[in-house]
Coordinates of C-alpha atoms and ligand atoms in Angstrom, one line a residue:
M1 CA -0.1 -0.1 -0.3
A2 CA 1.4 3.2 -1.1
N3 CA -0.8 6.1 0.0
V4 CA -2.7 5.9 3.6
V5 CA -5.3 8.4 4.8
V6 CA -5.8 8.5 8.2
V7 CA -9.4 10.0 9.8
G8 CA -11.2 10.4 12.7
A9 CA -13.8 8.2 12.8
Q10 CA -15.9 10.0 15.6
W11 CA -16.3 13.5 17.0
G12 CA -12.3 14.1 16.9
D13 CA -10.0 13.2 19.6
E14 CA -9.8 9.8 18.9
G15 CA -6.2 9.7 19.5
K16 CA -4.5 10.4 16.0
G17 CA -1.7 12.3 17.1
K18 CA 0.0 8.7 18.3
I19 CA -1.4 6.4 14.9
V20 CA 0.1 9.4 12.6
D21 CA 3.4 9.5 14.3
W22 CA 3.7 5.8 14.1
L23 CA 2.8 5.8 10.7
S24 CA 4.4 9.1 9.6
E25 CA 7.7 7.0 10.3
R26 CA 7.1 4.6 7.3
A27 CA 6.3 7.4 5.2
D28 CA 7.7 9.4 2.7
V29 CA 5.3 12.3 2.4
I30 CA 2.5 13.8 5.1
A31 CA -0.4 16.4 3.7
R32 CA -2.8 17.7 5.8
F33 CA -6.1 17.8 3.4
Q34 CA -8.5 19.7 5.7
G35 CA -9.0 21.9 8.4
G36 CA -6.3 24.4 10.3
H37 CA -5.3 24.9 13.5
N38 CA -8.5 24.2 15.1
A39 CA -7.0 21.1 15.4
G40 CA -4.2 20.2 18.2
H41 CA -2.3 17.3 17.5
T42 CA 0.4 16.3 20.6
L43 CA 3.4 13.8 19.6
V44 CA 6.3 12.4 22.0
V45 CA 8.6 11.8 20.3
E46 CA 11.8 10.3 21.8
G47 CA 10.8 11.9 25.4
V48 CA 10.1 15.0 23.4
T49 CA 6.3 16.5 23.1
Y50 CA 5.5 18.4 20.4
K51 CA 2.2 20.2 20.2
L52 CA 1.2 21.0 16.3
H53 CA -1.9 22.4 15.1
A54 CA -1.2 23.9 12.0
L55 CA 1.7 21.9 10.6
P56 CA 1.5 18.2 9.6
S57 CA 3.0 15.8 12.0
G58 CA 5.7 14.6 9.5
V59 CA 7.2 18.2 10.5
V60 CA 8.9 16.5 13.8
R61 CA 11.1 13.6 11.7
G62 CA 13.9 14.2 9.7
G63 CA 14.0 12.7 6.1
K64 CA 10.2 13.3 5.2
L65 CA 8.3 16.4 3.2
S66 CA 5.1 17.8 5.0
V67 CA 2.5 19.5 3.0
I68 CA -0.6 21.3 3.7
G69 CA -2.9 20.9 1.0
N70 CA -5.4 23.5 -0.5
G71 CA -8.1 21.8 1.3
V72 CA -6.6 23.2 4.6
V73 CA -7.3 26.5 5.8
L74 CA -4.5 28.4 6.9
D75 CA -4.1 31.3 9.4
P76 CA -0.2 32.7 8.4
W77 CA 0.7 34.5 11.2
H78 CA -0.3 31.4 13.5
L79 CA 1.9 29.4 11.4
M80 CA 5.0 31.3 11.4
N81 CA 4.4 31.6 15.3
E82 CA 4.2 27.3 14.7
I83 CA 7.5 27.2 12.7
E84 CA 9.3 29.2 15.5
T85 CA 8.0 27.1 18.7
I86 CA 8.6 23.4 16.8
R87 CA 12.3 25.0 15.5
A88 CA 13.3 26.4 19.1
Q89 CA 12.9 22.7 20.2
G90 CA 15.8 21.8 17.8
V91 CA 13.5 21.0 14.7
T92 CA 14.7 22.0 11.0
I93 CA 11.5 23.1 8.9
S94 CA 12.9 24.4 5.3
P95 CA 10.9 24.6 2.1
E96 CA 12.6 21.4 1.5
T97 CA 10.9 20.0 4.5
L98 CA 7.9 21.8 4.2
M99 CA 5.2 23.0 1.0
I100 CA 1.6 25.0 1.2
A101 CA -0.4 24.7 -1.7
E102 CA -0.3 27.9 -3.8
N103 CA -4.2 27.7 -3.5
T104 CA -4.4 27.3 -0.1
P105 CA -7.0 29.6 1.7
L106 CA -5.8 32.0 4.4
I107 CA -7.5 32.9 7.4
L108 CA -7.6 36.4 8.5
P109 CA -7.5 38.0 11.5
F110 CA -11.1 39.0 10.9
H111 CA -12.3 35.8 10.5
G112 CA -11.6 34.9 14.1
E113 CA -13.2 38.2 15.2
L114 CA -16.2 36.7 13.1
D115 CA -16.4 33.4 14.6
R116 CA -15.8 34.8 17.9
A117 CA -18.3 37.4 18.0
R118 CA -20.7 34.8 16.3
E119 CA -20.3 32.9 19.3
S120 CA -21.0 35.3 21.6
Q121 CA -24.1 37.2 20.5
N122 CA -26.2 35.1 20.1
S123 CA -26.9 31.5 21.9
V124 CA -29.0 30.3 18.9
A125 CA -25.8 30.5 16.9
K126 CA -23.6 29.2 19.1
I127 CA -21.5 26.0 17.7
G128 CA -19.3 26.0 20.4
T129 CA -16.7 26.4 17.9
T130 CA -12.4 26.7 18.7
G131 CA -12.8 30.2 17.7
R132 CA -10.1 30.4 15.3
G133 CA -11.8 31.5 12.3
I134 CA -12.5 28.1 10.5
G135 CA -15.7 28.7 9.3
P136 CA -15.8 32.6 8.2
A137 CA -12.8 31.8 6.0
Y138 CA -14.2 28.5 4.5
E139 CA -17.1 30.4 3.8
D140 CA -15.5 33.0 1.8
K141 CA -13.9 30.1 0.3
V142 CA -17.3 28.9 -1.2
G143 CA -18.3 32.6 -1.7
R144 CA -15.1 33.5 -3.9
R145 CA -13.7 35.8 -1.8
V146 CA -11.2 34.6 -0.1
I147 CA -7.4 35.4 -0.5
R148 CA -5.3 32.6 -1.3
V149 CA -1.2 32.0 -1.2
A150 CA -0.6 32.4 -4.5
D151 CA -2.3 36.3 -4.1
L152 CA 0.4 37.2 -1.7
A153 CA 2.9 36.9 -4.6
D154 CA 2.0 40.2 -6.8
D155 CA 0.5 43.4 -5.1
A156 CA -1.7 44.7 -7.3
T157 CA -3.9 41.1 -7.3
L158 CA -4.1 41.2 -3.3
E159 CA -4.9 44.9 -3.1
L160 CA -8.1 43.7 -5.5
R161 CA -8.7 40.5 -3.4
V162 CA -8.8 42.2 -0.1
D163 CA -11.2 44.9 -1.6
R164 CA -13.2 42.3 -2.6
A165 CA -13.3 40.7 0.8
L166 CA -13.7 44.1 2.1
V167 CA -17.1 44.6 0.6
H168 CA -18.6 41.8 2.0
H169 CA -17.2 42.1 5.5
N170 CA -17.6 45.4 6.4
A171 CA -21.5 45.0 5.8
L172 CA -21.5 42.1 7.4
R173 CA -19.7 43.7 10.7
N174 CA -22.1 47.1 10.4
G175 CA -25.0 44.2 11.2
L176 CA -22.9 42.8 14.1
G177 CA -21.9 46.2 15.6
L178 CA -18.3 45.9 14.9
T179 CA -16.0 48.6 13.3
P180 CA -14.7 48.1 9.9
I181 CA -11.7 46.8 8.7
D182 CA -8.8 48.8 8.4
R183 CA -7.8 48.1 4.8
D184 CA -4.8 49.6 5.0
G185 CA -3.4 48.0 8.2
L186 CA -4.8 44.7 7.1
L187 CA -2.5 45.0 4.0
A188 CA 0.7 46.0 5.8
Q189 CA 0.3 42.8 8.1
L190 CA -0.2 40.7 4.5
R191 CA 3.0 42.5 2.9
E192 CA 5.1 41.7 5.8
I193 CA 4.0 37.9 6.2
A194 CA 3.8 37.1 2.5
P195 CA 7.7 36.6 1.8
K196 CA 7.7 34.3 4.6
V197 CA 4.9 32.3 3.2
L198 CA 5.8 32.3 0.0
E199 CA 9.1 30.5 0.5
Y200 CA 6.9 27.3 1.3
A201 CA 4.7 27.9 -1.8
A202 CA 4.5 25.1 -4.4
P203 CA 2.3 23.0 -6.8
V204 CA 1.3 20.7 -4.1
W205 CA -1.2 18.5 -6.7
K206 CA 1.7 18.5 -8.7
V207 CA 4.8 17.6 -6.4
L208 CA 2.3 15.1 -4.8
D209 CA 2.0 13.5 -8.7
E210 CA 5.4 13.2 -8.7
K211 CA 6.2 11.3 -5.7
R212 CA 3.7 8.9 -6.3
K213 CA 5.1 8.0 -9.5
A214 CA 8.6 7.9 -8.0
G215 CA 6.9 5.0 -5.7
K216 CA 6.9 7.3 -2.3
R217 CA 4.6 6.5 0.3
I218 CA 2.1 9.3 1.2
L219 CA 0.3 9.4 4.3
F220 CA -2.8 12.1 4.2
E221 CA -3.7 13.1 7.7
G222 CA -7.4 14.1 8.4
A223 CA -8.1 16.5 11.9
Q224 CA -11.3 16.5 13.7
G225 CA -13.9 13.4 13.1
A226 CA -15.8 12.4 10.2
L227 CA -18.9 13.3 12.8
L228 CA -18.1 16.8 12.5
D229 CA -18.0 16.7 8.5
I230 CA -19.8 20.1 6.9
D231 CA -22.2 17.2 5.2
F232 CA -22.1 13.9 6.6
G233 CA -21.7 15.1 10.5
T234 CA -24.6 16.4 13.1
Y235 CA -25.2 19.6 11.5
P236 CA -24.6 22.4 12.1
F237 CA -22.8 21.3 14.5
V238 CA -20.1 20.4 12.6
T239 CA -17.0 22.1 11.1
S240 CA -17.1 23.6 8.1
S241 CA -14.6 21.1 6.1
N242 CA -15.0 18.0 4.8
V243 CA -13.5 15.8 6.9
I244 CA -14.7 12.4 5.2
A245 CA -11.8 10.2 3.9
G246 CA -12.3 11.6 0.0
Q247 CA -11.6 14.8 1.1
A248 CA -7.8 13.6 0.7
A249 CA -8.4 13.8 -2.9
T250 CA -9.8 17.3 -3.3
G251 CA -8.0 18.8 -0.6
T252 CA -4.7 18.0 -2.3
G253 CA -5.3 17.1 -5.6
I254 CA -4.5 13.2 -5.9
G255 CA -7.4 11.4 -7.9
P256 CA -9.8 9.0 -5.4
G257 CA -7.9 6.3 -7.0
A258 CA -4.1 7.3 -5.8
I259 CA -5.9 6.1 -2.2
D260 CA -5.0 2.4 -0.9
F261 CA -6.1 2.3 2.3
V262 CA -8.1 4.6 5.1
L263 CA -7.7 3.9 8.7
G264 CA -10.1 5.0 10.8
I265 CA -9.1 6.0 14.6
V266 CA -11.6 4.8 16.7
K267 CA -12.0 5.7 20.5
A268 CA -13.2 2.8 22.9
Y269 CA -15.6 5.0 24.3
T270 CA -17.2 8.3 22.8
T271 CA -16.3 11.9 23.4
R272 CA -17.2 15.1 21.9
V273 CA -16.6 18.8 22.5
G274 CA -18.6 21.8 21.9
E275 CA -22.9 21.7 21.3
G276 CA -25.0 19.5 19.5
P277 CA -26.3 15.8 19.4
F278 CA -24.5 12.8 21.3
P279 CA -26.9 9.9 21.8
T280 CA -25.0 8.2 24.3
E281 CA -23.7 11.0 26.8
L282 CA -23.6 10.0 30.4
L283 CA -24.4 12.9 32.3
D284 CA -23.5 10.8 35.4
E285 CA -20.5 8.7 37.5
D286 CA -19.7 6.5 34.9
G287 CA -19.2 10.1 32.0
Q288 CA -17.2 11.3 34.9
R289 CA -15.0 8.1 35.1
L290 CA -14.1 8.0 31.7
G291 CA -13.7 11.9 31.3
E292 CA -11.0 11.8 34.4
R293 CA -9.8 8.2 33.4
G294 CA -9.3 9.4 29.9
H295 CA -7.6 12.6 30.3
E296 CA -10.6 14.1 28.2
F297 CA -9.4 18.0 27.9
G298 CA -9.3 19.3 24.6
T299 CA -5.6 20.0 23.0
T300 CA -6.8 23.6 21.6
T301 CA -9.1 24.9 23.7
G302 CA -8.8 23.2 27.2
R303 CA -12.2 22.4 27.2
K304 CA -13.8 19.6 29.2
R305 CA -14.7 17.0 26.6
R306 CA -18.5 15.6 27.3
C307 CA -18.1 11.6 27.5
G308 CA -20.3 8.7 26.6
W309 CA -20.6 4.8 26.0
F310 CA -19.1 3.2 22.6
D311 CA -21.8 4.4 19.8
A312 CA -21.5 1.4 17.3
T313 CA -24.2 3.2 15.4
L314 CA -22.1 5.8 14.7
V315 CA -18.7 4.2 13.9
R316 CA -20.6 2.1 10.9
Q317 CA -22.0 4.8 9.6
T318 CA -19.0 6.4 9.5
C319 CA -16.8 3.8 8.4
V320 CA -19.4 3.4 4.9
T321 CA -18.8 7.4 4.7
S322 CA -15.0 7.4 4.4
G323 CA -14.7 3.6 2.8
V324 CA -12.5 2.3 5.8
T325 CA -10.3 -0.8 5.7
G326 CA -9.5 -1.2 9.0
I327 CA -9.9 0.9 12.5
A328 CA -7.3 1.9 14.9
L329 CA -8.7 1.2 18.2
T330 CA -7.4 3.3 20.8
K331 CA -7.9 4.1 24.7
L332 CA -9.6 0.8 25.6
D333 CA -7.3 1.0 28.8
V334 CA -10.0 3.9 30.0
L335 CA -12.4 0.8 30.3
D336 CA -10.4 -0.6 32.7
G337 CA -12.6 -1.8 35.9
F338 CA -16.2 -0.8 34.7
E339 CA -18.2 -4.0 35.9
T340 CA -20.4 -3.6 33.1
L341 CA -20.0 -1.8 30.0
K342 CA -22.5 -0.8 27.6
I343 CA -22.5 -0.5 23.7
C344 CA -24.7 1.4 21.5
T345 CA -26.4 -1.0 18.4
G346 CA -29.3 1.6 17.3
Y347 CA -31.4 3.8 18.0
E348 CA -35.5 3.3 18.8
L349 CA -37.6 6.0 17.5
D350 CA -41.3 6.3 16.8
G351 CA -41.4 2.1 18.1
E352 CA -38.9 1.7 15.7
V353 CA -35.3 0.5 15.4
L354 CA -33.0 2.3 13.3
D355 CA -29.5 1.1 12.2
Y356 CA -28.4 4.7 11.6
L357 CA -28.8 8.4 13.2
P358 CA -31.3 10.3 10.8
T359 CA -30.4 13.5 9.9
A360 CA -33.3 15.6 10.8
A361 CA -32.5 17.3 13.7
D362 CA -35.4 16.8 15.8
R363 CA -35.3 13.1 15.1
Q364 CA -32.1 12.7 16.2
A365 CA -33.6 14.3 19.3
R366 CA -35.5 12.2 20.0
C367 CA -33.3 8.8 19.2
V368 CA -33.5 6.8 21.8
P369 CA -30.0 4.2 22.0
V370 CA -30.8 0.8 22.4
Y371 CA -27.7 -0.4 24.1
E372 CA -25.8 -4.0 25.0
E373 CA -24.2 -5.0 28.0
M374 CA -21.0 -6.7 27.9
P375 CA -18.7 -7.8 31.0
G376 CA -16.0 -5.3 32.0
W377 CA -12.9 -7.0 32.9
S378 CA -11.2 -5.8 36.2
E379 CA -7.5 -6.6 35.3
S380 CA -5.4 -3.5 33.2
T381 CA -4.7 -3.4 30.0
E382 CA -2.5 -0.3 29.7
G383 CA 0.8 -0.9 28.0
A384 CA -0.5 -4.4 26.8
R385 CA 1.8 -5.2 23.8
S386 CA 0.1 -8.8 22.3
W387 CA -3.3 -9.9 22.2
A388 CA -2.5 -12.7 25.0
D389 CA -1.6 -9.3 27.0
L390 CA -5.4 -8.5 27.5
P391 CA -8.1 -10.5 29.3
A392 CA -10.9 -12.1 27.9
E393 CA -13.6 -9.9 28.1
A394 CA -11.3 -7.2 26.5
I395 CA -11.1 -9.3 23.7
K396 CA -14.3 -10.0 23.4
Y397 CA -15.4 -6.4 23.5
V398 CA -12.7 -5.7 20.8
R399 CA -14.5 -8.6 18.7
R400 CA -17.4 -7.1 19.4
V401 CA -16.9 -3.6 18.3
E402 CA -15.4 -4.8 14.7
E403 CA -18.8 -6.9 14.5
L404 CA -21.0 -4.3 15.2
I405 CA -19.3 -1.5 13.2
G406 CA -18.2 -3.9 9.8
A407 CA -14.6 -3.2 9.9
P408 CA -11.3 -4.9 11.8
V409 CA -8.9 -3.6 13.8
A410 CA -5.5 -3.1 12.2
L411 CA -4.6 -1.3 15.3
L412 CA -4.7 -1.1 19.0
S413 CA -3.4 1.4 21.3
T414 CA -2.8 0.8 24.8
S415 CA -1.3 3.4 26.1
P416 CA -0.1 7.0 24.9
K417 CA 3.1 5.2 24.5
R418 CA 4.4 4.4 20.4
E419 CA 5.6 0.6 21.9
D420 CA 2.0 0.1 23.7
T421 CA 0.3 -1.0 20.0
I422 CA -0.7 -4.2 19.3
L423 CA -0.1 -4.3 15.4
V424 CA -2.6 -6.5 13.3
R425 CA -1.9 -5.3 10.2
D426 CA 0.0 -2.5 8.7
P427 CA -1.4 -0.1 6.4
F428 CA 1.8 0.4 4.6
A429 CA 2.8 -3.1 4.5
D430 CA 0.6 -4.9 1.7
Ligands
LIG501 P1 -14.1 24.7 14.5 O1 -13.8 24.2 13.6 O2 -14.0 25.6 15.1 O3 -15.4 26.0 13.3 O4 -15.6 24.7 15.7 C1 -16.8 23.6 14.7 C2 -17.0 22.2 16.0 O5 -15.6 21.4 15.9 C3 -17.0 22.4 17.6 O6 -17.7 21.7 18.0 C4 -15.4 22.2 17.9 O7 -15.2 22.0 19.1 C5 -14.9 20.6 17.1 N1 -13.9 20.7 16.4 C6 -12.8 21.7 15.8 N2 -11.4 20.8 15.6 C7 -11.6 19.9 16.7 C8 -10.7 19.2 16.8 O8 -9.4 19.6 16.7 N3 -11.2 18.2 18.0 C9 -12.2 18.2 18.4 N4 -13.5 18.9 17.5 C10 -12.9 19.8 17.2

């Protein structure tokens, strides 16, 4: 398998960082294809902890090419700060090791302001976003008024693009009671950052094609999770990009046929940050216990994550929409010590049992999870490195998860340490 896509199969925070790091060691190129610095990936490499938001996980490893694809929205000031922080940890980042697609849309300061203004002004409109301007930047991209990396190279084009964006944004800001954007100040900021960003600009679609033809292995690193997908997530409580695996193609410019393996990252229970439906949410002691044992606090915003039982119905759905080949099951050890575990297998709605989450918000709200109970285990699974290290009940739980979601386990992660992984099938190996 030459090309592997990694996607979160729930609401994000499935533990992608460790898995992506493990795979990036085997890859030649690591590409981000959606989202922005709303993501937060923590990597621990040789005892050093790196916190990445916009940069692909490959940057911390020497000899790899990291790519930011056109499907990403990029805050250039944040990126430069992140590059400086990672460099200060001794990592080399240069145009040879990092490339940014020329057609990548930029997140500008007014996108963040708009995001936060909307979140704070009106409780009806509240999504619980990360406040990083992700949504407003994607809106501008689709509205054909965003400034893209390539626009930074020519001053006349840049002025034109800024004016085009301001017509829209100043009208909007007026309605929200915000002051108009300082055009000259913004242009000065953009002119100052332009050469720093342009250093890394490249026709990424072409570079990836060349790499592919040279037999290089490409890892497409997803951010967030499939239930936050703009089309297939719990709309409107979603992020503003396509998160599912198909986006790896449109978000970098490779053809869909170039994807050989889709690895879905699945947490052994469920969490979500921000507002929105969550059928198996636990507001009791069990939920509290999952949060504490799983250290469920957001990497980007520090917010407490909502916790609940494993929802096989939702993961079965995301395995279909992302065409998942195999899953990496994470944080099984958080379930150690529960006497009984519950798995959601469907929803009861108006006297019927559904095997999927309906799209309409009112129907979603009325869905009652149908649970299957399984015995828990009292032994510790933390740090297990082979099936023989796992209690029989834990193996039964994993097998039942596979059966219910219709996808096999390729990797099982039993602690944040990279060695604590049970490998069933290496996505790059075939
Ligand atoms: P936005 O992406 O900042 O617009 O936020 C939209 C929704 O996606 C909110 O519910 C956020 O909490 C959620 N979200 C965005 N990025 C992540 C992530 O990396 N992990 C988990 N949730 C996320």
